[in-house]
Amino acid sequence: MKFATLPDGTPDGRLHLISRDLRRAEPAQGVQTLQALLEDWDALAPGLQAQSDALNADPKRGAAFDPLAADAPLPRAWQWLDGSAYEAHATLMAKVFNIAGMSSERPLMYQGMSHRFLAPGADVPLPSEEDGIDFEGEFGVICDAVPMGTDAAAARGHIRLVVQINDRSLRTVAPIEMRTGFGWIQAKPACSMAPVAVTPDELGEAWRDARVDLPLAVDWNGRRFGTAEGYPMLFGFDQLIAHAARTRDLVAGTIIGSGTVSNEDFRTVGSSCIAERRGIEMLDDGVARTPYMAFGDRVRMECRLRDGSPLFGAIDQRVVQRR
């Protein structure tokens, strides 16, 4: 199944089923919001699966769907936990900044701002270019309720939806906050989410080992910046969920992020964030040449199936100065 949330004047919008080709939308029957669905998935999903099958079987059914007119699938969430599961990214950053690298036993994860996820086509207002505005292309999953102590094998059964995220960072603010020994606040503004959330079966063979085995295409101001593959996570989403649930229950609607998608051959496939490109330049040439984003810059991110079929739709946004 594929889901999107369309604006209806309420904070959580109206849940819709989306056709597999992302061309048609139909209001979900029996449930108003994605959060409500996640809280009662077992009871509601069978009826919605039947509705989704009917929508896909009848090309005349439903209304035209404009992905960039949608809200984020989950416009506000109870909890957003972002990992850093790509060893290539962590290793590069460790070399550049002379810090400890990633442990193979314990995932990296922080708790971020969850009360607002920006719509995929919305402008992104921020206060200053001097903050080092960066994008971070990544994948994520949305869970139903996960009991404390759930292990990785059981965690797979709690993954209800897969999503695509831009988890932006303010790079010159981050080191200041890191030195305090507490978490990020100012360095992590609102994330954005691609318009469509999908059940794992929609990925077919590309959902492998609780990972998205597909490339994420990132374009900055109309130029290709990277096409890193999603599979090479040191920790799969099942392991990230188990890590997060070790000492707490996870409420239905918890979003878990992969961290910046990154590959060892980053010089070939490119990057999913500017900081990584700057890190490569520092290693190769001793100085970072690529600037961070300026107001008016646009970033577009999209992951498609290997045959070119649409999956999540695209995030396509400009960064603008806050008024």
PDB file of C-alpha atoms in Angstrom, residues 99-282:
ATOM      1  CA  ILE A  99      37.123  12.178  16.297  1.00  0.00           C
ATOM      2  CA  ALA A 100      36.260   8.639  17.329  1.00  0.00           C
ATOM      3  CA  GLY A 101      34.677   6.539  14.603  1.00  0.00           C
ATOM      4  CA  MET A 102      31.518   4.429  14.683  1.00  0.00           C
ATOM      5  CA  SER A 103      31.342   1.439  16.996  1.00  0.00           C
ATOM      6  CA  SER A 104      30.342  -1.874  15.416  1.00  0.00           C
ATOM      7  CA  GLU A 105      28.401  -2.780  18.563  1.00  0.00           C
ATOM      8  CA  ARG A 106      26.311   0.291  19.364  1.00  0.00           C
ATOM      9  CA  PRO A 107      24.351   2.379  16.834  1.00  0.00           C
ATOM     10  CA  LEU A 108      24.578   6.156  16.856  1.00  0.00           C
ATOM     11  CA  MET A 109      21.200   7.825  17.414  1.00  0.00           C
ATOM     12  CA  TYR A 110      19.738  11.116  18.606  1.00  0.00           C
ATOM     13  CA  GLN A 111      16.212  12.305  19.348  1.00  0.00           C
ATOM     14  CA  GLY A 112      15.194  15.146  17.038  1.00  0.00           C
ATOM     15  CA  MET A 113      12.349  17.545  16.471  1.00  0.00           C
ATOM     16  CA  SER A 114       9.208  15.536  15.753  1.00  0.00           C
ATOM     17  CA  HIS A 115       6.302  17.956  16.083  1.00  0.00           C
ATOM     18  CA  ARG A 116       6.600  19.112  12.467  1.00  0.00           C
ATOM     19  CA  PHE A 117       7.739  17.492   9.243  1.00  0.00           C
ATOM     20  CA  LEU A 118       7.708  19.895   6.300  1.00  0.00           C
ATOM     21  CA  ALA A 119       5.713  19.128   3.166  1.00  0.00           C
ATOM     22  CA  PRO A 120       7.813  17.891   0.217  1.00  0.00           C
ATOM     23  CA  GLY A 121       7.249  20.987  -1.926  1.00  0.00           C
ATOM     24  CA  ALA A 122       7.238  23.634   0.803  1.00  0.00           C
ATOM     25  CA  ASP A 123       9.852  26.369   1.093  1.00  0.00           C
ATOM     26  CA  VAL A 124      12.224  25.877   4.027  1.00  0.00           C
ATOM     27  CA  PRO A 125      12.557  29.065   6.124  1.00  0.00           C
ATOM     28  CA  LEU A 126      15.785  29.442   8.089  1.00  0.00           C
ATOM     29  CA  PRO A 127      17.351  32.405   9.902  1.00  0.00           C
ATOM     30  CA  SER A 128      20.852  32.748   8.443  1.00  0.00           C
ATOM     31  CA  GLU A 129      23.135  31.460   5.684  1.00  0.00           C
ATOM     32  CA  GLU A 130      25.986  31.782   8.184  1.00  0.00           C
ATOM     33  CA  ASP A 131      24.632  28.754  10.048  1.00  0.00           C
ATOM     34  CA  GLY A 132      25.976  26.406   7.362  1.00  0.00           C
ATOM     35  CA  ILE A 133      22.754  25.095   5.820  1.00  0.00           C
ATOM     36  CA  ASP A 134      23.076  21.481   4.682  1.00  0.00           C
ATOM     37  CA  PHE A 135      20.732  18.802   3.371  1.00  0.00           C
ATOM     38  CA  GLU A 136      20.905  15.131   4.390  1.00  0.00           C
ATOM     39  CA  GLY A 137      19.192  12.548   2.218  1.00  0.00           C
ATOM     40  CA  GLU A 138      18.140   9.442   4.077  1.00  0.00           C
ATOM     41  CA  PHE A 139      15.569   6.705   4.460  1.00  0.00           C
ATOM     42  CA  GLY A 140      13.321   6.018   7.406  1.00  0.00           C
ATOM     43  CA  VAL A 141      10.703   3.664   8.779  1.00  0.00           C
ATOM     44  CA  ILE A 142       7.537   4.292  10.765  1.00  0.00           C
ATOM     45  CA  CYS A 143       6.607   1.763  13.447  1.00  0.00           C
ATOM     46  CA  ASP A 144       3.517   0.705  15.269  1.00  0.00           C
ATOM     47  CA  ALA A 145       3.826   0.364  19.076  1.00  0.00           C
ATOM     48  CA  VAL A 146       7.085  -1.378  20.031  1.00  0.00           C
ATOM     49  CA  PRO A 147       7.380  -2.822  23.568  1.00  0.00           C
ATOM     50  CA  MET A 148      10.474  -2.144  25.639  1.00  0.00           C
ATOM     51  CA  GLY A 149      13.096  -4.852  25.173  1.00  0.00           C
ATOM     52  CA  THR A 150      12.002  -5.891  21.666  1.00  0.00           C
ATOM     53  CA  ASP A 151      14.910  -7.568  19.874  1.00  0.00           C
ATOM     54  CA  ALA A 152      15.893  -7.015  16.245  1.00  0.00           C
ATOM     55  CA  ALA A 153      14.136 -10.126  14.932  1.00  0.00           C
ATOM     56  CA  ALA A 154      10.829  -9.082  16.499  1.00  0.00           C
ATOM     57  CA  ALA A 155      11.371  -5.441  15.530  1.00  0.00           C
ATOM     58  CA  ARG A 156      10.956  -6.288  11.845  1.00  0.00           C
ATOM     59  CA  GLY A 157       7.304  -7.073  12.488  1.00  0.00           C
ATOM     60  CA  HIS A 158       6.760  -3.563  13.842  1.00  0.00           C
ATOM     61  CA  ILE A 159       7.945  -1.784  10.662  1.00  0.00           C
ATOM     62  CA  ARG A 160       4.744  -0.629   8.993  1.00  0.00           C
ATOM     63  CA  LEU A 161       5.938   1.986   6.517  1.00  0.00           C
ATOM     64  CA  VAL A 162       9.100   3.093   4.733  1.00  0.00           C
ATOM     65  CA  VAL A 163       9.740   6.779   3.955  1.00  0.00           C
ATOM     66  CA  GLN A 164      12.304   9.109   2.390  1.00  0.00           C
ATOM     67  CA  ILE A 165      13.578  12.061   4.452  1.00  0.00           C
ATOM     68  CA  ASN A 166      15.670  15.211   4.175  1.00  0.00           C
ATOM     69  CA  ASP A 167      17.135  15.660   7.651  1.00  0.00           C
ATOM     70  CA  ARG A 168      18.796  19.038   7.287  1.00  0.00           C
ATOM     71  CA  SER A 169      21.563  20.337   9.528  1.00  0.00           C
ATOM     72  CA  LEU A 170      23.080  23.690  10.393  1.00  0.00           C
ATOM     73  CA  ARG A 171      26.734  22.762  10.286  1.00  0.00           C
ATOM     74  CA  THR A 172      28.339  25.775  11.947  1.00  0.00           C
ATOM     75  CA  VAL A 173      25.923  25.534  14.882  1.00  0.00           C
ATOM     76  CA  ALA A 174      26.373  21.781  15.432  1.00  0.00           C
ATOM     77  CA  PRO A 175      29.965  21.866  16.818  1.00  0.00           C
ATOM     78  CA  ILE A 176      28.979  24.522  19.344  1.00  0.00           C
ATOM     79  CA  GLU A 177      26.164  22.367  20.673  1.00  0.00           C
ATOM     80  CA  MET A 178      28.232  19.178  20.576  1.00  0.00           C
ATOM     81  CA  ARG A 179      30.853  20.746  22.846  1.00  0.00           C
ATOM     82  CA  THR A 180      28.236  21.260  25.575  1.00  0.00           C
ATOM     83  CA  GLY A 181      27.898  17.497  25.979  1.00  0.00           C
ATOM     84  CA  PHE A 182      24.118  17.700  25.563  1.00  0.00           C
ATOM     85  CA  GLY A 183      22.092  17.104  22.399  1.00  0.00           C
ATOM     86  CA  TRP A 184      21.370  19.159  19.313  1.00  0.00           C
ATOM     87  CA  ILE A 185      18.591  21.751  19.379  1.00  0.00           C
ATOM     88  CA  GLN A 186      19.418  24.747  17.161  1.00  0.00           C
ATOM     89  CA  ALA A 187      21.488  22.696  14.712  1.00  0.00           C
ATOM     90  CA  LYS A 188      18.536  20.468  13.803  1.00  0.00           C
ATOM     91  CA  PRO A 189      15.546  22.377  12.364  1.00  0.00           C
ATOM     92  CA  ALA A 190      12.468  20.678  10.927  1.00  0.00           C
ATOM     93  CA  CYS A 191      13.004  17.742   8.561  1.00  0.00           C
ATOM     94  CA  SER A 192      11.110  17.154   5.321  1.00  0.00           C
ATOM     95  CA  MET A 193       9.493  13.966   4.094  1.00  0.00           C
ATOM     96  CA  ALA A 194       8.721  12.733   0.586  1.00  0.00           C
ATOM     97  CA  PRO A 195       4.971  12.722  -0.146  1.00  0.00           C
ATOM     98  CA  VAL A 196       4.314   8.979  -0.115  1.00  0.00           C
ATOM     99  CA  ALA A 197       4.863   6.425   2.655  1.00  0.00           C
ATOM    100  CA  VAL A 198       4.879   2.803   1.476  1.00  0.00           C
ATOM    101  CA  THR A 199       4.493  -0.589   3.081  1.00  0.00           C
ATOM    102  CA  PRO A 200       7.713  -2.616   2.806  1.00  0.00           C
ATOM    103  CA  ASP A 201       6.191  -5.038   0.270  1.00  0.00           C
ATOM    104  CA  GLU A 202       5.961  -2.164  -2.250  1.00  0.00           C
ATOM    105  CA  LEU A 203       9.761  -2.291  -2.485  1.00  0.00           C
ATOM    106  CA  GLY A 204       9.735  -5.939  -3.557  1.00  0.00           C
ATOM    107  CA  GLU A 205      13.258  -7.363  -3.620  1.00  0.00           C
ATOM    108  CA  ALA A 206      14.611  -3.912  -2.765  1.00  0.00           C
ATOM    109  CA  TRP A 207      13.466  -4.390   0.838  1.00  0.00           C
ATOM    110  CA  ARG A 208      16.313  -6.578   2.004  1.00  0.00           C
ATOM    111  CA  ASP A 209      17.597  -7.250   5.526  1.00  0.00           C
ATOM    112  CA  ALA A 210      15.433  -4.398   6.846  1.00  0.00           C
ATOM    113  CA  ARG A 211      17.248  -2.009   4.489  1.00  0.00           C
ATOM    114  CA  VAL A 212      16.302  -0.089   1.321  1.00  0.00           C
ATOM    115  CA  ASP A 213      18.396  -1.608  -1.460  1.00  0.00           C
ATOM    116  CA  LEU A 214      17.971   1.307  -3.868  1.00  0.00           C
ATOM    117  CA  PRO A 215      19.882   4.495  -4.808  1.00  0.00           C
ATOM    118  CA  LEU A 216      18.840   7.911  -3.558  1.00  0.00           C
ATOM    119  CA  ALA A 217      19.276  10.576  -6.256  1.00  0.00           C
ATOM    120  CA  VAL A 218      20.112  14.035  -4.879  1.00  0.00           C
ATOM    121  CA  ASP A 219      20.171  17.145  -7.091  1.00  0.00           C
ATOM    122  CA  TRP A 220      21.334  20.562  -5.880  1.00  0.00           C
ATOM    123  CA  ASN A 221      20.275  23.511  -8.028  1.00  0.00           C
ATOM    124  CA  GLY A 222      19.536  21.183 -10.930  1.00  0.00           C
ATOM    125  CA  ARG A 223      22.880  19.347 -10.880  1.00  0.00           C
ATOM    126  CA  ARG A 224      23.323  15.767  -9.741  1.00  0.00           C
ATOM    127  CA  PHE A 225      25.086  15.663  -6.377  1.00  0.00           C
ATOM    128  CA  GLY A 226      24.891  11.992  -5.505  1.00  0.00           C
ATOM    129  CA  THR A 227      23.276   8.610  -6.099  1.00  0.00           C
ATOM    130  CA  ALA A 228      24.423   6.658  -3.066  1.00  0.00           C
ATOM    131  CA  GLU A 229      22.960   3.197  -2.505  1.00  0.00           C
ATOM    132  CA  GLY A 230      20.771   2.643   0.548  1.00  0.00           C
ATOM    133  CA  TYR A 231      21.697  -0.947   1.387  1.00  0.00           C
ATOM    134  CA  PRO A 232      25.164  -0.626   3.036  1.00  0.00           C
ATOM    135  CA  MET A 233      23.881   0.254   6.536  1.00  0.00           C
ATOM    136  CA  LEU A 234      26.086  -1.086   9.318  1.00  0.00           C
ATOM    137  CA  PHE A 235      22.869  -1.506  11.321  1.00  0.00           C
ATOM    138  CA  GLY A 236      19.545  -2.313   9.646  1.00  0.00           C
ATOM    139  CA  PHE A 237      16.306  -0.663  10.691  1.00  0.00           C
ATOM    140  CA  ASP A 238      15.457  -3.725  12.785  1.00  0.00           C
ATOM    141  CA  GLN A 239      18.628  -3.199  14.804  1.00  0.00           C
ATOM    142  CA  LEU A 240      17.998   0.536  15.112  1.00  0.00           C
ATOM    143  CA  ILE A 241      14.506  -0.103  16.462  1.00  0.00           C
ATOM    144  CA  ALA A 242      15.817  -2.645  18.973  1.00  0.00           C
ATOM    145  CA  HIS A 243      18.453  -0.133  20.095  1.00  0.00           C
ATOM    146  CA  ALA A 244      15.853   2.593  20.584  1.00  0.00           C
ATOM    147  CA  ALA A 245      13.492   0.242  22.464  1.00  0.00           C
ATOM    148  CA  ARG A 246      16.054  -1.165  24.889  1.00  0.00           C
ATOM    149  CA  THR A 247      14.904   1.010  27.815  1.00  0.00           C
ATOM    150  CA  ARG A 248      11.623   2.474  26.567  1.00  0.00           C
ATOM    151  CA  ASP A 249       8.429   1.604  24.778  1.00  0.00           C
ATOM    152  CA  LEU A 250       8.166   3.182  21.329  1.00  0.00           C
ATOM    153  CA  VAL A 251       4.789   4.749  20.686  1.00  0.00           C
ATOM    154  CA  ALA A 252       2.946   3.974  17.447  1.00  0.00           C
ATOM    155  CA  GLY A 253       4.052   6.540  14.891  1.00  0.00           C
ATOM    156  CA  THR A 254       7.710   6.592  15.967  1.00  0.00           C
ATOM    157  CA  ILE A 255       9.933   7.440  12.988  1.00  0.00           C
ATOM    158  CA  ILE A 256      13.448   5.936  12.822  1.00  0.00           C
ATOM    159  CA  GLY A 257      15.963   7.449  10.404  1.00  0.00           C
ATOM    160  CA  SER A 258      18.941   5.790   8.731  1.00  0.00           C
ATOM    161  CA  GLY A 259      21.216   8.798   8.785  1.00  0.00           C
ATOM    162  CA  THR A 260      22.877  10.240   5.693  1.00  0.00           C
ATOM    163  CA  VAL A 261      22.993   7.643   2.904  1.00  0.00           C
ATOM    164  CA  SER A 262      26.652   7.061   2.099  1.00  0.00           C
ATOM    165  CA  ASN A 263      28.863   4.545   0.288  1.00  0.00           C
ATOM    166  CA  GLU A 264      32.561   3.728   0.451  1.00  0.00           C
ATOM    167  CA  ASP A 265      33.004   4.747  -3.199  1.00  0.00           C
ATOM    168  CA  PHE A 266      31.711   8.263  -2.511  1.00  0.00           C
ATOM    169  CA  ARG A 267      34.105   9.760  -5.036  1.00  0.00           C
ATOM    170  CA  THR A 268      32.228   7.783  -7.713  1.00  0.00           C
ATOM    171  CA  VAL A 269      28.597   7.805  -6.569  1.00  0.00           C
ATOM    172  CA  GLY A 270      28.648  11.227  -4.939  1.00  0.00           C
ATOM    173  CA  SER A 271      27.177  12.228  -1.607  1.00  0.00           C
ATOM    174  CA  SER A 272      23.846  12.848   0.104  1.00  0.00           C
ATOM    175  CA  CYS A 273      25.007  15.872   2.092  1.00  0.00           C
ATOM    176  CA  ILE A 274      27.368  18.793   1.571  1.00  0.00           C
ATOM    177  CA  ALA A 275      29.426  18.046   4.683  1.00  0.00           C
ATOM    178  CA  GLU A 276      30.573  14.769   3.159  1.00  0.00           C
ATOM    179  CA  ARG A 277      31.596  16.475  -0.097  1.00  0.00           C
ATOM    180  CA  ARG A 278      33.546  19.057   1.913  1.00  0.00           C
ATOM    181  CA  GLY A 279      35.174  16.259   3.895  1.00  0.00           C
ATOM    182  CA  ILE A 280      36.368  14.585   0.703  1.00  0.00           C
ATOM    183  CA  GLU A 281      37.829  17.887  -0.479  1.00  0.00           C
ATOM    184  CA  MET A 282      39.643  18.365   2.820  1.00  0.00           C
TER     185      MET A 282
END
